[in-house]
Amino acid sequence: MTSALFAQAANALIPPRDEFGLPGPLWLFHILLPFTFVLHVIFMNFALGGALVLPSIWAVGRRRDRRDLVDVAMTGMGFLPIAVSFTITTGVAVLLFVQVVYGHFFYTANILLGWQWLSLLAYLCVAFYLIYASQKLMRAGRAAPALVALVVVAASLLMVAHIFSNNAVLSIRPNLWRAMHDGGSKHARDPMWTPRYLHSIVGSVSVTGLWLAVLGRCSHTLHEAARRAAVVTGLWIALIATVFQVAVGLWFFVSLDSSLQRSLLTFSFSDPRSMLWALAAVGGIVVIAVLWQSVQTPDRPRSVWLPVGLLGFVLVGMSAGREAVRIHALAQIPNALYQPSDVRLQSTPLAMFLIALVLGLGVVAMLLRWMFPRFEPSHAHSKTAP
Amino acid sequence: MHYPALSVPQIGGGSLIAIVAIVHVFIAHFAVGAGILNAVAETLARRRGDALLLRFVRDSSKVLILIPFVLGAVTGVGIWFTIAVVAPRATSMLIHNFVWGWATEWVFFFVEIAAGYVYYYSWDKLSPRRHLIVGWIYAGAAWMSLVVINGIITFMLTTGRWQSLRAEGRWDAAFWYAILNPTYWPSLVLRTVSALAIAGIAACVLVHFLKSYTRDDRIGIIRLASYFMLPLLLMPPVAVWYFFQVPRFPRDLPFGGSIAMTMFFLFGGVCSALIFLYALGVIRRHEHVSLGSALMLLSMAFVATGSMEYVREGIRKPYVIRGYLWSSGIADQPAELARLNGEGILTHSPWIAPADRLARADLRTRGEWVFKAECIQCHTVDGVNGVTPLVYGWNREMLDINIRYLHRLKGFMPPFIGTDAERDALAEYLFSLSPTHHEDPPIAIPVAAVQPGGRP
């Protein structure tokens, strides 16, 4: 934050921390929040990126009479509703943990956005049901209305992302609050806003590229030509989008004020977040190199799995960096953040959650194995040999 | 107090929450009941080799995904969003007490969604045995999420030993006593029963939308579905059990204490009874249920669910968390009351009464701010429960006395909190709402009178 004066002035408006304190150790929430956020982002990226990319592939495929591309796009779109519903499901976990640690900022941002914040839910419903509608239209051969529906889907999801960017910026910028409240503007004016929004969109396109490549490798419903088309197109999309993403990321970094930049560049073992972030930033460049290799040799399993693994790590690191920025921005305001002394540990309820989580993940893993027997590790390993 | 106020024109924040919540509760109960109905029906179909029933389960499983998974999930998130913007302090309090409960519920929710998709997409993929297991996993996970959330919802009305255990610093025990509070078990039974009934009715509606079913086909399915409405018979005794656990004051409200509460309570009771009788008739006489009747039953179920939720929310007033936090967002705790009554509510409401304008504001403006700080959670100015018609024709003395004894005159209102000067300002503001007083010039009063305690 550029001046302490702003932080001071905004101070009176910041609601107090909750009187009931934290029901678990602070570090645990600091892990759970970015961890669930990564899960959320993986699905969200496919939902948002897919809504942008898949209709384009479909349209190109139809125009050039490329059956394989049309099939890839159709199969990919079949997954879109699932991606939307898992985006919501995983988002609920993020919503829970963000309220625990940053609720007093989060709620204030929600209220300042007001109806815009609540309208997000309507956009989500519109997107979900129109995806189904567009698929029905496509199967009926009605291309034009299907495309219109898909454009509305993409626009709705972009709007959702827009609202979330507003909320995210407002949640860490109390100095914007007063003006928002009095001025009636519903847009969080901050230099970081535009690059932040672009970062989430371009990022979702590159993740979607990799989802397509994975689809090409794993699908057993697509025919051979379409599977190859999925891998090749997916890898190219990921490559191009990642190049842009690194550029937008730089812009995002430059848009932060110097104290936040410094917070990301401090390498200290006491806060592994910035270190993870820095590794991820380097990782992003490595991903470009690896993808460049991959597009030359798209048939090797490694060409898909290596960038997927790397990008997974990049997402973790970026999510850690996001928390680093948040914490450093808010730490400049006296008394704003929860301290370890706020902890009122509820050990048995916490144990209940952890046990449920382990069991739940076990059940989901079992379900996935039943559903996708090809994913069984022994199988995957034997194929990885170059 | 500590947060900016969202203005919800005409209907007020409370109604906004109620609308979202009732839709969500109905869909969520449907999801729980439908999970069980599906699993039971598939089990029966496989055991008896009943191809028709199996086809019905299969054909209808898409509805399971299309409705609960997004509309249900979105309205669920919608409740979070609306309570957070309308009652942020209460939301924060609940999350800081029950996050592990919610997180556990989330795990079940996640399993439910995963199992639901696998169930729907794996009819031709999995062996019958495995497919059935997936169906039961879905049903179990959906019901378990009710098991958890029921604890938090009931806690808000009957907090049990939570307060005293917290005061002793026994955080673990406080959590469990709060979740397994006095109304937990009866409420769990009531909700499960209504979930089953809603699913049964939904099946009666659905069977009409699936193609190529003959009338006889439908009768068989409707008969099975009607059995899911029979547990409604448990409702009256369990409701008695429930109300025995509720403290005396709110308990009286649906039994004549408040006209609105009593009416909604009656609605709910009568609708449930009619649904039960109808189902009994269908089963005994092997009857068909037309689409019209099925839709009628569904609307009655919606009215019953909505009314019961309305009563549950209503009898909690004037609290959000009974005995602890008032609907106005002020805690019913001696230290907080002493402070607010001494220093004033406006000095602690920086969003509503900006510090730099507080000193210069006239009496009426201050009164409006006080109204925004502690009345707007339940009242609008002239929409739903609007104060303008409520105070129509009252003079200043009447207003003064009324505000002084708000909680005694109407048991579902919290007492007025704030300094004498703030009370006077509020009376002035309410007085100005009366049409005849619109043009009265605002009266300036000395700053010191409004801020006896100064700013913290």
PDB file of C-alpha atoms in Angstrom, chain A residues 12-25 28-29 32 36 39 43 78 81-82 84-86 88-93 95-97 99-101 103-108 110-115 117-118 120-122 124-125 128-129 132 139 164 177-178 181-182 220 338 343-350 352-354 356-361 363-364 366-373, chain B residues 2-9 11 16 20 62 65-75 77-82 84-86 88-89 91-111 113-122 125-126 129-131 133-134 137 148 162 166 171-173 175-176 321 324-325 331 333 336 350-357:
ATOM      1  CA  ALA A  12     -11.841   2.753  11.311  1.00  0.00           C
ATOM      2  CA  LEU A  13     -13.899   1.107   8.605  1.00  0.00           C
ATOM      3  CA  ILE A  14     -12.330  -2.306   9.041  1.00  0.00           C
ATOM      4  CA  PRO A  15     -14.603  -4.509  11.112  1.00  0.00           C
ATOM      5  CA  PRO A  16     -13.011  -6.186  14.106  1.00  0.00           C
ATOM      6  CA  ARG A  17     -11.830  -9.773  13.990  1.00  0.00           C
ATOM      7  CA  ASP A  18     -14.445 -12.248  15.134  1.00  0.00           C
ATOM      8  CA  GLU A  19     -14.822 -12.473  18.894  1.00  0.00           C
ATOM      9  CA  PHE A  20     -14.854 -16.273  18.752  1.00  0.00           C
ATOM     10  CA  GLY A  21     -11.383 -16.493  17.310  1.00  0.00           C
ATOM     11  CA  LEU A  22     -10.113 -19.351  15.203  1.00  0.00           C
ATOM     12  CA  PRO A  23     -11.327 -22.903  15.853  1.00  0.00           C
ATOM     13  CA  GLY A  24      -8.058 -24.359  14.547  1.00  0.00           C
ATOM     14  CA  PRO A  25      -4.413 -23.397  14.229  1.00  0.00           C
ATOM     15  CA  LEU A  28      -3.784 -25.047   9.080  1.00  0.00           C
ATOM     16  CA  PHE A  29      -6.107 -22.457   7.563  1.00  0.00           C
ATOM     17  CA  LEU A  32      -6.398 -25.324   3.601  1.00  0.00           C
ATOM     18  CA  THR A  36      -8.793 -25.845  -1.823  1.00  0.00           C
ATOM     19  CA  LEU A  39      -8.720 -27.532  -6.621  1.00  0.00           C
ATOM     20  CA  PHE A  43     -12.162 -26.927 -12.518  1.00  0.00           C
ATOM     21  CA  GLY A  78     -19.862 -32.661 -22.702  1.00  0.00           C
ATOM     22  CA  PRO A  81     -21.447 -28.856 -17.061  1.00  0.00           C
ATOM     23  CA  ILE A  82     -19.470 -31.219 -14.848  1.00  0.00           C
ATOM     24  CA  VAL A  84     -19.137 -25.935 -13.720  1.00  0.00           C
ATOM     25  CA  SER A  85     -20.664 -28.028 -10.992  1.00  0.00           C
ATOM     26  CA  PHE A  86     -17.280 -29.069  -9.584  1.00  0.00           C
ATOM     27  CA  ILE A  88     -19.085 -24.603  -7.486  1.00  0.00           C
ATOM     28  CA  THR A  89     -18.533 -27.613  -5.228  1.00  0.00           C
ATOM     29  CA  THR A  90     -14.847 -26.940  -4.687  1.00  0.00           C
ATOM     30  CA  GLY A  91     -15.551 -23.219  -4.464  1.00  0.00           C
ATOM     31  CA  VAL A  92     -17.695 -23.830  -1.401  1.00  0.00           C
ATOM     32  CA  ALA A  93     -14.639 -25.070   0.495  1.00  0.00           C
ATOM     33  CA  LEU A  95     -15.643 -19.857   0.621  1.00  0.00           C
ATOM     34  CA  LEU A  96     -15.636 -21.539   4.040  1.00  0.00           C
ATOM     35  CA  PHE A  97     -11.960 -21.057   4.770  1.00  0.00           C
ATOM     36  CA  GLN A  99     -14.457 -16.507   5.784  1.00  0.00           C
ATOM     37  CA  VAL A 100     -12.614 -17.947   8.743  1.00  0.00           C
ATOM     38  CA  VAL A 101      -9.374 -16.091   8.158  1.00  0.00           C
ATOM     39  CA  GLY A 103     -14.169 -12.832   6.746  1.00  0.00           C
ATOM     40  CA  HIS A 104     -14.127  -9.230   7.967  1.00  0.00           C
ATOM     41  CA  PHE A 105     -12.576  -8.100   4.679  1.00  0.00           C
ATOM     42  CA  PHE A 106     -14.462 -10.521   2.517  1.00  0.00           C
ATOM     43  CA  TYR A 107     -17.928  -9.620   3.814  1.00  0.00           C
ATOM     44  CA  THR A 108     -17.233  -5.921   3.521  1.00  0.00           C
ATOM     45  CA  ASN A 110     -19.345  -8.482  -0.706  1.00  0.00           C
ATOM     46  CA  ILE A 111     -21.594  -5.800   0.718  1.00  0.00           C
ATOM     47  CA  LEU A 112     -19.886  -3.014  -1.186  1.00  0.00           C
ATOM     48  CA  LEU A 113     -20.450  -4.911  -4.413  1.00  0.00           C
ATOM     49  CA  GLY A 114     -23.995  -5.581  -3.240  1.00  0.00           C
ATOM     50  CA  TRP A 115     -26.285  -6.715  -6.020  1.00  0.00           C
ATOM     51  CA  TRP A 117     -22.037  -9.823  -5.927  1.00  0.00           C
ATOM     52  CA  LEU A 118     -25.387 -11.592  -5.624  1.00  0.00           C
ATOM     53  CA  LEU A 120     -22.994 -13.814  -9.763  1.00  0.00           C
ATOM     54  CA  LEU A 121     -25.281 -16.705  -8.850  1.00  0.00           C
ATOM     55  CA  ALA A 122     -27.711 -15.882 -11.615  1.00  0.00           C
ATOM     56  CA  LEU A 124     -23.765 -19.226 -13.001  1.00  0.00           C
ATOM     57  CA  CYS A 125     -27.232 -20.709 -13.439  1.00  0.00           C
ATOM     58  CA  PHE A 128     -24.971 -24.054 -16.672  1.00  0.00           C
ATOM     59  CA  TYR A 129     -28.369 -24.470 -18.233  1.00  0.00           C
ATOM     60  CA  TYR A 132     -27.037 -28.101 -21.835  1.00  0.00           C
ATOM     61  CA  ARG A 139     -27.075 -32.437 -31.744  1.00  0.00           C
ATOM     62  CA  PHE A 164     -14.665 -12.284  -8.441  1.00  0.00           C
ATOM     63  CA  TRP A 177     -13.749   1.174   0.437  1.00  0.00           C
ATOM     64  CA  ARG A 178     -14.854   4.637   1.397  1.00  0.00           C
ATOM     65  CA  HIS A 181     -19.352   3.244  -0.608  1.00  0.00           C
ATOM     66  CA  ASP A 182     -19.920   6.955  -1.088  1.00  0.00           C
ATOM     67  CA  HIS A 220     -11.916 -44.147 -24.963  1.00  0.00           C
ATOM     68  CA  TYR A 338      -5.801 -13.053  13.163  1.00  0.00           C
ATOM     69  CA  VAL A 343      -6.869 -19.698  18.396  1.00  0.00           C
ATOM     70  CA  ARG A 344      -9.604 -21.496  20.363  1.00  0.00           C
ATOM     71  CA  LEU A 345      -8.833 -24.984  19.191  1.00  0.00           C
ATOM     72  CA  GLN A 346     -11.734 -27.407  18.696  1.00  0.00           C
ATOM     73  CA  SER A 347      -9.739 -30.591  18.451  1.00  0.00           C
ATOM     74  CA  THR A 348     -12.437 -33.265  18.133  1.00  0.00           C
ATOM     75  CA  PRO A 349     -14.459 -31.375  15.507  1.00  0.00           C
ATOM     76  CA  LEU A 350     -11.224 -30.837  13.591  1.00  0.00           C
ATOM     77  CA  MET A 352     -13.975 -35.293  12.580  1.00  0.00           C
ATOM     78  CA  PHE A 353     -13.315 -33.151   9.515  1.00  0.00           C
ATOM     79  CA  LEU A 354      -9.926 -34.679   8.801  1.00  0.00           C
ATOM     80  CA  ALA A 356     -14.236 -37.381   6.898  1.00  0.00           C
ATOM     81  CA  LEU A 357     -11.861 -35.805   4.383  1.00  0.00           C
ATOM     82  CA  VAL A 358      -9.630 -38.868   4.200  1.00  0.00           C
ATOM     83  CA  LEU A 359     -12.599 -41.219   3.918  1.00  0.00           C
ATOM     84  CA  GLY A 360     -14.325 -38.970   1.413  1.00  0.00           C
ATOM     85  CA  LEU A 361     -11.265 -38.702  -0.811  1.00  0.00           C
ATOM     86  CA  VAL A 363     -14.492 -42.984  -1.736  1.00  0.00           C
ATOM     87  CA  VAL A 364     -14.070 -40.510  -4.590  1.00  0.00           C
ATOM     88  CA  MET A 366     -12.644 -45.550  -5.673  1.00  0.00           C
ATOM     89  CA  LEU A 367     -15.476 -44.100  -7.756  1.00  0.00           C
ATOM     90  CA  LEU A 368     -13.011 -42.651 -10.250  1.00  0.00           C
ATOM     91  CA  ARG A 369     -11.248 -45.991 -10.587  1.00  0.00           C
ATOM     92  CA  TRP A 370     -14.512 -47.706 -11.289  1.00  0.00           C
ATOM     93  CA  MET A 371     -15.397 -45.067 -13.801  1.00  0.00           C
ATOM     94  CA  PHE A 372     -12.036 -44.786 -15.549  1.00  0.00           C
ATOM     95  CA  PRO A 373     -10.284 -48.121 -15.249  1.00  0.00           C
TER      96      PRO A 373
ATOM     97  CA  HIS B   2     -19.242  -2.775  11.959  1.00  0.00           C
ATOM     98  CA  TYR B   3     -20.252  -3.379   8.380  1.00  0.00           C
ATOM     99  CA  PRO B   4     -21.793  -1.264   5.644  1.00  0.00           C
ATOM    100  CA  ALA B   5     -25.511  -1.868   5.258  1.00  0.00           C
ATOM    101  CA  LEU B   6     -26.866  -3.379   2.060  1.00  0.00           C
ATOM    102  CA  SER B   7     -30.073  -1.697   1.145  1.00  0.00           C
ATOM    103  CA  VAL B   8     -32.701  -4.123  -0.081  1.00  0.00           C
ATOM    104  CA  PRO B   9     -35.503  -1.864  -1.280  1.00  0.00           C
ATOM    105  CA  ILE B  11     -38.709  -6.264   0.774  1.00  0.00           C
ATOM    106  CA  LEU B  16     -34.309 -11.801   0.646  1.00  0.00           C
ATOM    107  CA  VAL B  20     -33.360 -17.906  -1.229  1.00  0.00           C
ATOM    108  CA  LYS B  62     -30.900 -37.087 -15.018  1.00  0.00           C
ATOM    109  CA  ILE B  65     -28.165 -33.962 -11.700  1.00  0.00           C
ATOM    110  CA  LEU B  66     -29.937 -31.159 -13.465  1.00  0.00           C
ATOM    111  CA  ILE B  67     -31.786 -29.825 -10.433  1.00  0.00           C
ATOM    112  CA  PRO B  68     -29.914 -30.398  -7.196  1.00  0.00           C
ATOM    113  CA  PHE B  69     -26.428 -30.205  -8.595  1.00  0.00           C
ATOM    114  CA  VAL B  70     -26.578 -26.704  -9.872  1.00  0.00           C
ATOM    115  CA  LEU B  71     -29.792 -25.054  -8.756  1.00  0.00           C
ATOM    116  CA  GLY B  72     -29.394 -26.700  -5.349  1.00  0.00           C
ATOM    117  CA  ALA B  73     -25.724 -25.877  -5.072  1.00  0.00           C
ATOM    118  CA  VAL B  74     -26.155 -22.338  -6.363  1.00  0.00           C
ATOM    119  CA  THR B  75     -28.998 -21.552  -3.980  1.00  0.00           C
ATOM    120  CA  VAL B  77     -24.081 -20.741  -2.007  1.00  0.00           C
ATOM    121  CA  GLY B  78     -26.830 -18.139  -2.373  1.00  0.00           C
ATOM    122  CA  ILE B  79     -27.746 -18.556   1.279  1.00  0.00           C
ATOM    123  CA  TRP B  80     -24.124 -17.956   2.223  1.00  0.00           C
ATOM    124  CA  PHE B  81     -23.959 -14.891   0.037  1.00  0.00           C
ATOM    125  CA  THR B  82     -27.219 -13.392   1.252  1.00  0.00           C
ATOM    126  CA  ALA B  84     -23.187 -12.617   4.655  1.00  0.00           C
ATOM    127  CA  VAL B  85     -24.381  -9.371   3.079  1.00  0.00           C
ATOM    128  CA  VAL B  86     -27.479  -9.001   5.248  1.00  0.00           C
ATOM    129  CA  PRO B  88     -22.370 -10.362   8.365  1.00  0.00           C
ATOM    130  CA  ARG B  89     -21.720 -10.522  12.085  1.00  0.00           C
ATOM    131  CA  THR B  91     -22.450 -15.263   9.618  1.00  0.00           C
ATOM    132  CA  SER B  92     -18.991 -14.631  10.937  1.00  0.00           C
ATOM    133  CA  MET B  93     -19.961 -15.932  14.357  1.00  0.00           C
ATOM    134  CA  LEU B  94     -21.435 -19.107  12.944  1.00  0.00           C
ATOM    135  CA  ILE B  95     -18.453 -19.774  10.726  1.00  0.00           C
ATOM    136  CA  HIS B  96     -16.006 -19.243  13.573  1.00  0.00           C
ATOM    137  CA  ASN B  97     -17.884 -21.691  15.748  1.00  0.00           C
ATOM    138  CA  PHE B  98     -18.819 -24.319  13.203  1.00  0.00           C
ATOM    139  CA  VAL B  99     -16.327 -24.266  10.386  1.00  0.00           C
ATOM    140  CA  TRP B 100     -15.345 -27.880  11.078  1.00  0.00           C
ATOM    141  CA  GLY B 101     -18.969 -28.889  10.926  1.00  0.00           C
ATOM    142  CA  TRP B 102     -19.394 -27.126   7.609  1.00  0.00           C
ATOM    143  CA  ALA B 103     -16.125 -28.480   6.311  1.00  0.00           C
ATOM    144  CA  THR B 104     -17.316 -31.987   7.186  1.00  0.00           C
ATOM    145  CA  GLU B 105     -20.591 -31.304   5.460  1.00  0.00           C
ATOM    146  CA  TRP B 106     -18.631 -30.100   2.467  1.00  0.00           C
ATOM    147  CA  VAL B 107     -16.822 -33.444   2.256  1.00  0.00           C
ATOM    148  CA  PHE B 108     -20.188 -35.212   2.101  1.00  0.00           C
ATOM    149  CA  PHE B 109     -21.382 -32.727  -0.467  1.00  0.00           C
ATOM    150  CA  PHE B 110     -18.317 -33.378  -2.595  1.00  0.00           C
ATOM    151  CA  VAL B 111     -18.814 -37.140  -2.361  1.00  0.00           C
ATOM    152  CA  ILE B 113     -21.713 -34.732  -6.381  1.00  0.00           C
ATOM    153  CA  ALA B 114     -18.990 -37.139  -7.464  1.00  0.00           C
ATOM    154  CA  ALA B 115     -21.218 -40.150  -6.780  1.00  0.00           C
ATOM    155  CA  GLY B 116     -24.128 -38.486  -8.540  1.00  0.00           C
ATOM    156  CA  TYR B 117     -22.215 -37.963 -11.767  1.00  0.00           C
ATOM    157  CA  VAL B 118     -20.736 -41.453 -11.674  1.00  0.00           C
ATOM    158  CA  TYR B 119     -24.206 -42.848 -11.021  1.00  0.00           C
ATOM    159  CA  TYR B 120     -25.684 -41.018 -13.969  1.00  0.00           C
ATOM    160  CA  TYR B 121     -22.929 -41.751 -16.467  1.00  0.00           C
ATOM    161  CA  SER B 122     -22.232 -45.351 -15.512  1.00  0.00           C
ATOM    162  CA  LYS B 125     -20.395 -49.079 -17.633  1.00  0.00           C
ATOM    163  CA  LEU B 126     -20.498 -50.597 -14.178  1.00  0.00           C
ATOM    164  CA  ARG B 129     -23.786 -54.449  -8.102  1.00  0.00           C
ATOM    165  CA  ARG B 130     -21.303 -51.596  -8.350  1.00  0.00           C
ATOM    166  CA  HIS B 131     -23.873 -49.271  -9.813  1.00  0.00           C
ATOM    167  CA  ILE B 133     -23.320 -49.294  -4.446  1.00  0.00           C
ATOM    168  CA  VAL B 134     -22.760 -45.931  -6.125  1.00  0.00           C
ATOM    169  CA  ILE B 137     -23.099 -43.853  -1.631  1.00  0.00           C
ATOM    170  CA  VAL B 148     -24.411 -32.184   9.865  1.00  0.00           C
ATOM    171  CA  TRP B 162     -23.100 -23.798  24.360  1.00  0.00           C
ATOM    172  CA  ARG B 166     -17.783 -21.451  25.978  1.00  0.00           C
ATOM    173  CA  TRP B 171     -14.316 -25.229  23.106  1.00  0.00           C
ATOM    174  CA  ASP B 172     -14.676 -28.889  22.159  1.00  0.00           C
ATOM    175  CA  ALA B 173     -17.600 -29.581  24.445  1.00  0.00           C
ATOM    176  CA  PHE B 175     -19.137 -27.425  19.752  1.00  0.00           C
ATOM    177  CA  TRP B 176     -20.733 -30.806  20.413  1.00  0.00           C
ATOM    178  CA  ILE B 321     -28.514 -16.909  17.761  1.00  0.00           C
ATOM    179  CA  TYR B 324     -26.541 -14.445  22.235  1.00  0.00           C
ATOM    180  CA  LEU B 325     -26.931 -12.329  19.127  1.00  0.00           C
ATOM    181  CA  ALA B 331     -24.739  -9.164  21.044  1.00  0.00           C
ATOM    182  CA  GLN B 333     -23.874  -9.551  26.330  1.00  0.00           C
ATOM    183  CA  GLU B 336     -21.233  -4.953  24.825  1.00  0.00           C
ATOM    184  CA  PRO B 350     -18.461   4.047  11.083  1.00  0.00           C
ATOM    185  CA  TRP B 351     -20.021   2.958   7.796  1.00  0.00           C
ATOM    186  CA  ILE B 352     -23.446   4.305   8.601  1.00  0.00           C
ATOM    187  CA  ALA B 353     -22.369   7.372  10.550  1.00  0.00           C
ATOM    188  CA  PRO B 354     -19.026   8.552   9.121  1.00  0.00           C
ATOM    189  CA  ALA B 355     -16.922  10.031  11.898  1.00  0.00           C
ATOM    190  CA  ASP B 356     -16.380  13.317  10.081  1.00  0.00           C
ATOM    191  CA  ARG B 357     -20.089  13.858   9.485  1.00  0.00           C
TER     192      ARG B 357
END
